[in-house]
Amino acid sequence: DQNTQHTYTKAGSYIGKLTAISNAGCRSTQGFTVNARIVPEAGFIPEPDIVTISAPSIKFKNVTKYETPGIKYRWSFNDPNAAGGGKSYSRDTTYKYVDTGTYNVVLFALNEYGCTDTFNRDIIVMPDVIAFIPNAFSPDGIGEAANDTFKVYADGFTEFNLQIFSRWGELLYESSDYAHHGWDGSYLNSTKKVPLGVYVYILKIGRAHV
C-alpha cells in the first residue's frame, strides 16, 4: 500500500525500509528506524475500599502493568483537609483521611520514555455505628417510663435487628424496626410477663453498602 500502519508488540528499536517501484521497473529504497516504547497501564487496589472514620487508614497496592526501571508515580487523594489535596510519590502507599466522605483517588504513572497513564477509583470513609445497650430494665410500671422497656439507642446505621432469648434459647422478642422497637418483658406474641432473671440478646446493626 502507498500508506500503511503497523503495531509493535514489544519495546525496542526496529529498522524498516520503504521501497518504491515505478511502472518502468525503477526502484528506490529508503531505510528508517522506529523506536517502540512501553506504555504503562496504571492501576491500584485499595485495601479496604470502604472504612469507618475510627479506622480511616487505607493501604493502596500498586498493580501497574508494563513497569520500566525509570517509572515514577504520583498519587492524588483529593482530600480537602490536606495540603495540596494529599499526595504521595511512593510506588505503594498508605493514606489516612480525617473526615467522612467519598474520595476519588488518582494514580499517575510516568516512565522514562515520557509515556503516561492514569487510573482513578472512589473510596468511601463512613461514619461509625454507635450503639448504647442497657444492661438492665424494670418493666413494672413504676418509676420512669423509659425503664419499662429494653431498648437500644443507636446512630449511623441503616440495618437493625434485635432478638432476645431465654437462657434456654427460647425466642422471646424480635424486631427489625428501630423506630418502634422495645421489649416490655413479655413472652413472644403474648402479654404474659417473663420472670425476673437474666436474658440473652443478639443485636445486628450496621450500614448497608451499595
PDB file of N, CA and C in Angstrom, residues 82-125:
ATOM      1  N   ALA A  82      -6.286  18.193  53.511  1.00  0.00           N
ATOM      2  CA  ALA A  82      -4.835  18.053  53.467  1.00  0.00           C
ATOM      3  C   ALA A  82      -4.237  19.086  52.523  1.00  0.00           C
ATOM      4  N   ALA A  83      -3.007  19.490  52.807  1.00  0.00           N
ATOM      5  CA  ALA A  83      -2.321  20.450  51.947  1.00  0.00           C
ATOM      6  C   ALA A  83      -2.150  19.866  50.550  1.00  0.00           C
ATOM      7  N   GLY A  84      -2.572  20.632  49.556  1.00  0.00           N
ATOM      8  CA  GLY A  84      -2.462  20.166  48.180  1.00  0.00           C
ATOM      9  C   GLY A  84      -3.374  19.010  47.846  1.00  0.00           C
ATOM     10  N   GLY A  85      -4.336  18.735  48.711  1.00  0.00           N
ATOM     11  CA  GLY A  85      -5.265  17.636  48.450  1.00  0.00           C
ATOM     12  C   GLY A  85      -4.747  16.278  48.882  1.00  0.00           C
ATOM     13  N   GLY A  86      -3.505  16.238  49.387  1.00  0.00           N
ATOM     14  CA  GLY A  86      -2.923  14.963  49.812  1.00  0.00           C
ATOM     15  C   GLY A  86      -2.251  14.259  48.655  1.00  0.00           C
ATOM     16  N   LYS A  87      -0.929  14.041  48.743  1.00  0.00           N
ATOM     17  CA  LYS A  87      -0.185  13.416  47.652  1.00  0.00           C
ATOM     18  C   LYS A  87       0.840  12.431  48.194  1.00  0.00           C
ATOM     19  N   SER A  88       1.308  11.558  47.316  1.00  0.00           N
ATOM     20  CA  SER A  88       2.386  10.631  47.628  1.00  0.00           C
ATOM     21  C   SER A  88       3.106  10.303  46.326  1.00  0.00           C
ATOM     22  N   TYR A  89       4.412  10.003  46.449  1.00  0.00           N
ATOM     23  CA  TYR A  89       5.210   9.667  45.272  1.00  0.00           C
ATOM     24  C   TYR A  89       5.824   8.274  45.402  1.00  0.00           C
ATOM     25  N   SER A  90       5.327   7.489  46.330  1.00  0.00           N
ATOM     26  CA  SER A  90       5.797   6.123  46.526  1.00  0.00           C
ATOM     27  C   SER A  90       5.078   5.180  45.556  1.00  0.00           C
ATOM     28  N   ARG A  91       5.675   4.017  45.341  1.00  0.00           N
ATOM     29  CA  ARG A  91       5.018   3.034  44.475  1.00  0.00           C
ATOM     30  C   ARG A  91       3.750   2.521  45.153  1.00  0.00           C
ATOM     31  N   ASP A  92       3.880   2.065  46.370  1.00  0.00           N
ATOM     32  CA  ASP A  92       2.742   1.666  47.196  1.00  0.00           C
ATOM     33  C   ASP A  92       2.680   2.638  48.366  1.00  0.00           C
ATOM     34  N   THR A  93       1.485   2.897  48.846  1.00  0.00           N
ATOM     35  CA  THR A  93       1.366   3.921  49.878  1.00  0.00           C
ATOM     36  C   THR A  93       0.189   3.631  50.788  1.00  0.00           C
ATOM     37  N   THR A  94       0.129   4.355  51.891  1.00  0.00           N
ATOM     38  CA  THR A  94      -0.989   4.296  52.832  1.00  0.00           C
ATOM     39  C   THR A  94      -1.448   5.721  53.102  1.00  0.00           C
ATOM     40  N   TYR A  95      -2.773   5.901  53.162  1.00  0.00           N
ATOM     41  CA  TYR A  95      -3.290   7.247  53.426  1.00  0.00           C
ATOM     42  C   TYR A  95      -4.382   7.170  54.479  1.00  0.00           C
ATOM     43  N   LYS A  96      -4.426   8.225  55.318  1.00  0.00           N
ATOM     44  CA  LYS A  96      -5.398   8.286  56.413  1.00  0.00           C
ATOM     45  C   LYS A  96      -6.237   9.551  56.272  1.00  0.00           C
ATOM     46  N   TYR A  97      -7.543   9.374  56.091  1.00  0.00           N
ATOM     47  CA  TYR A  97      -8.460  10.501  55.996  1.00  0.00           C
ATOM     48  C   TYR A  97      -8.932  10.920  57.390  1.00  0.00           C
ATOM     49  N   VAL A  98      -9.324  12.180  57.518  1.00  0.00           N
ATOM     50  CA  VAL A  98      -9.753  12.704  58.821  1.00  0.00           C
ATOM     51  C   VAL A  98     -11.237  13.054  58.841  1.00  0.00           C
ATOM     52  N   ASP A  99     -11.935  12.830  57.730  1.00  0.00           N
ATOM     53  CA  ASP A  99     -13.358  13.147  57.690  1.00  0.00           C
ATOM     54  C   ASP A  99     -14.065  12.135  56.807  1.00  0.00           C
ATOM     55  N   THR A 100     -15.361  11.985  57.032  1.00  0.00           N
ATOM     56  CA  THR A 100     -16.154  11.068  56.222  1.00  0.00           C
ATOM     57  C   THR A 100     -16.376  11.642  54.830  1.00  0.00           C
ATOM     58  N   GLY A 101     -16.708  10.772  53.897  1.00  0.00           N
ATOM     59  CA  GLY A 101     -16.989  11.228  52.539  1.00  0.00           C
ATOM     60  C   GLY A 101     -16.555  10.202  51.508  1.00  0.00           C
ATOM     61  N   THR A 102     -16.809  10.548  50.245  1.00  0.00           N
ATOM     62  CA  THR A 102     -16.361   9.748  49.106  1.00  0.00           C
ATOM     63  C   THR A 102     -15.230  10.502  48.416  1.00  0.00           C
ATOM     64  N   TYR A 103     -14.104   9.828  48.243  1.00  0.00           N
ATOM     65  CA  TYR A 103     -12.908  10.482  47.690  1.00  0.00           C
ATOM     66  C   TYR A 103     -12.454   9.744  46.435  1.00  0.00           C
ATOM     67  N   ASN A 104     -12.150  10.514  45.391  1.00  0.00           N
ATOM     68  CA  ASN A 104     -11.660   9.931  44.149  1.00  0.00           C
ATOM     69  C   ASN A 104     -10.133   9.954  44.154  1.00  0.00           C
ATOM     70  N   VAL A 105      -9.528   8.786  44.276  1.00  0.00           N
ATOM     71  CA  VAL A 105      -8.073   8.652  44.335  1.00  0.00           C
ATOM     72  C   VAL A 105      -7.548   8.420  42.919  1.00  0.00           C
ATOM     73  N   VAL A 106      -6.487   9.163  42.558  1.00  0.00           N
ATOM     74  CA  VAL A 106      -5.926   9.084  41.218  1.00  0.00           C
ATOM     75  C   VAL A 106      -4.457   8.677  41.310  1.00  0.00           C
ATOM     76  N   LEU A 107      -4.061   7.699  40.483  1.00  0.00           N
ATOM     77  CA  LEU A 107      -2.660   7.293  40.354  1.00  0.00           C
ATOM     78  C   LEU A 107      -2.176   7.683  38.962  1.00  0.00           C
ATOM     79  N   PHE A 108      -1.079   8.432  38.930  1.00  0.00           N
ATOM     80  CA  PHE A 108      -0.477   8.897  37.678  1.00  0.00           C
ATOM     81  C   PHE A 108       0.878   8.206  37.517  1.00  0.00           C
ATOM     82  N   ALA A 109       1.100   7.541  36.377  1.00  0.00           N
ATOM     83  CA  ALA A 109       2.348   6.829  36.105  1.00  0.00           C
ATOM     84  C   ALA A 109       3.054   7.470  34.914  1.00  0.00           C
ATOM     85  N   LEU A 110       4.361   7.701  35.058  1.00  0.00           N
ATOM     86  CA  LEU A 110       5.180   8.306  34.001  1.00  0.00           C
ATOM     87  C   LEU A 110       6.490   7.537  33.911  1.00  0.00           C
ATOM     88  N   ASN A 111       6.806   6.985  32.721  1.00  0.00           N
ATOM     89  CA  ASN A 111       8.080   6.282  32.589  1.00  0.00           C
ATOM     90  C   ASN A 111       9.140   7.158  31.933  1.00  0.00           C
ATOM     91  N   GLU A 112      10.353   6.620  31.814  1.00  0.00           N
ATOM     92  CA  GLU A 112      11.491   7.396  31.329  1.00  0.00           C
ATOM     93  C   GLU A 112      11.391   7.748  29.847  1.00  0.00           C
ATOM     94  N   TYR A 113      10.421   7.162  29.152  1.00  0.00           N
ATOM     95  CA  TYR A 113      10.236   7.481  27.740  1.00  0.00           C
ATOM     96  C   TYR A 113       9.195   8.575  27.517  1.00  0.00           C
ATOM     97  N   GLY A 114       8.643   9.079  28.635  1.00  0.00           N
ATOM     98  CA  GLY A 114       7.614  10.110  28.523  1.00  0.00           C
ATOM     99  C   GLY A 114       6.225   9.555  28.325  1.00  0.00           C
ATOM    100  N   CYS A 115       6.068   8.233  28.435  1.00  0.00           N
ATOM    101  CA  CYS A 115       4.755   7.598  28.274  1.00  0.00           C
ATOM    102  C   CYS A 115       4.015   7.627  29.611  1.00  0.00           C
ATOM    103  N   THR A 116       2.740   7.970  29.577  1.00  0.00           N
ATOM    104  CA  THR A 116       1.973   8.171  30.808  1.00  0.00           C
ATOM    105  C   THR A 116       0.658   7.408  30.775  1.00  0.00           C
ATOM    106  N   ASP A 117       0.110   7.199  31.961  1.00  0.00           N
ATOM    107  CA  ASP A 117      -1.230   6.638  32.087  1.00  0.00           C
ATOM    108  C   ASP A 117      -1.756   7.006  33.472  1.00  0.00           C
ATOM    109  N   THR A 118      -3.062   7.070  33.615  1.00  0.00           N
ATOM    110  CA  THR A 118      -3.690   7.367  34.902  1.00  0.00           C
ATOM    111  C   THR A 118      -4.791   6.361  35.186  1.00  0.00           C
ATOM    112  N   PHE A 119      -5.054   6.182  36.477  1.00  0.00           N
ATOM    113  CA  PHE A 119      -6.129   5.305  36.926  1.00  0.00           C
ATOM    114  C   PHE A 119      -6.756   5.945  38.146  1.00  0.00           C
ATOM    115  N   ASN A 120      -8.093   5.922  38.240  1.00  0.00           N
ATOM    116  CA  ASN A 120      -8.769   6.514  39.403  1.00  0.00           C
ATOM    117  C   ASN A 120      -9.868   5.602  39.905  1.00  0.00           C
ATOM    118  N   ARG A 121     -10.156   5.727  41.187  1.00  0.00           N
ATOM    119  CA  ARG A 121     -11.175   4.893  41.812  1.00  0.00           C
ATOM    120  C   ARG A 121     -11.668   5.588  43.075  1.00  0.00           C
ATOM    121  N   ASP A 122     -12.959   5.455  43.362  1.00  0.00           N
ATOM    122  CA  ASP A 122     -13.536   6.056  44.563  1.00  0.00           C
ATOM    123  C   ASP A 122     -13.316   5.159  45.772  1.00  0.00           C
ATOM    124  N   ILE A 123     -13.038   5.787  46.912  1.00  0.00           N
ATOM    125  CA  ILE A 123     -13.046   5.086  48.189  1.00  0.00           C
ATOM    126  C   ILE A 123     -13.995   5.848  49.120  1.00  0.00           C
ATOM    127  N   ILE A 124     -14.515   5.151  50.114  1.00  0.00           N
ATOM    128  CA  ILE A 124     -15.548   5.722  50.991  1.00  0.00           C
ATOM    129  C   ILE A 124     -15.105   5.646  52.442  1.00  0.00           C
ATOM    130  N   VAL A 125     -15.200   6.786  53.139  1.00  0.00           N
ATOM    131  CA  VAL A 125     -14.974   6.837  54.585  1.00  0.00           C
ATOM    132  C   VAL A 125     -16.330   7.086  55.241  1.00  0.00           C
TER     133      VAL A 125
END
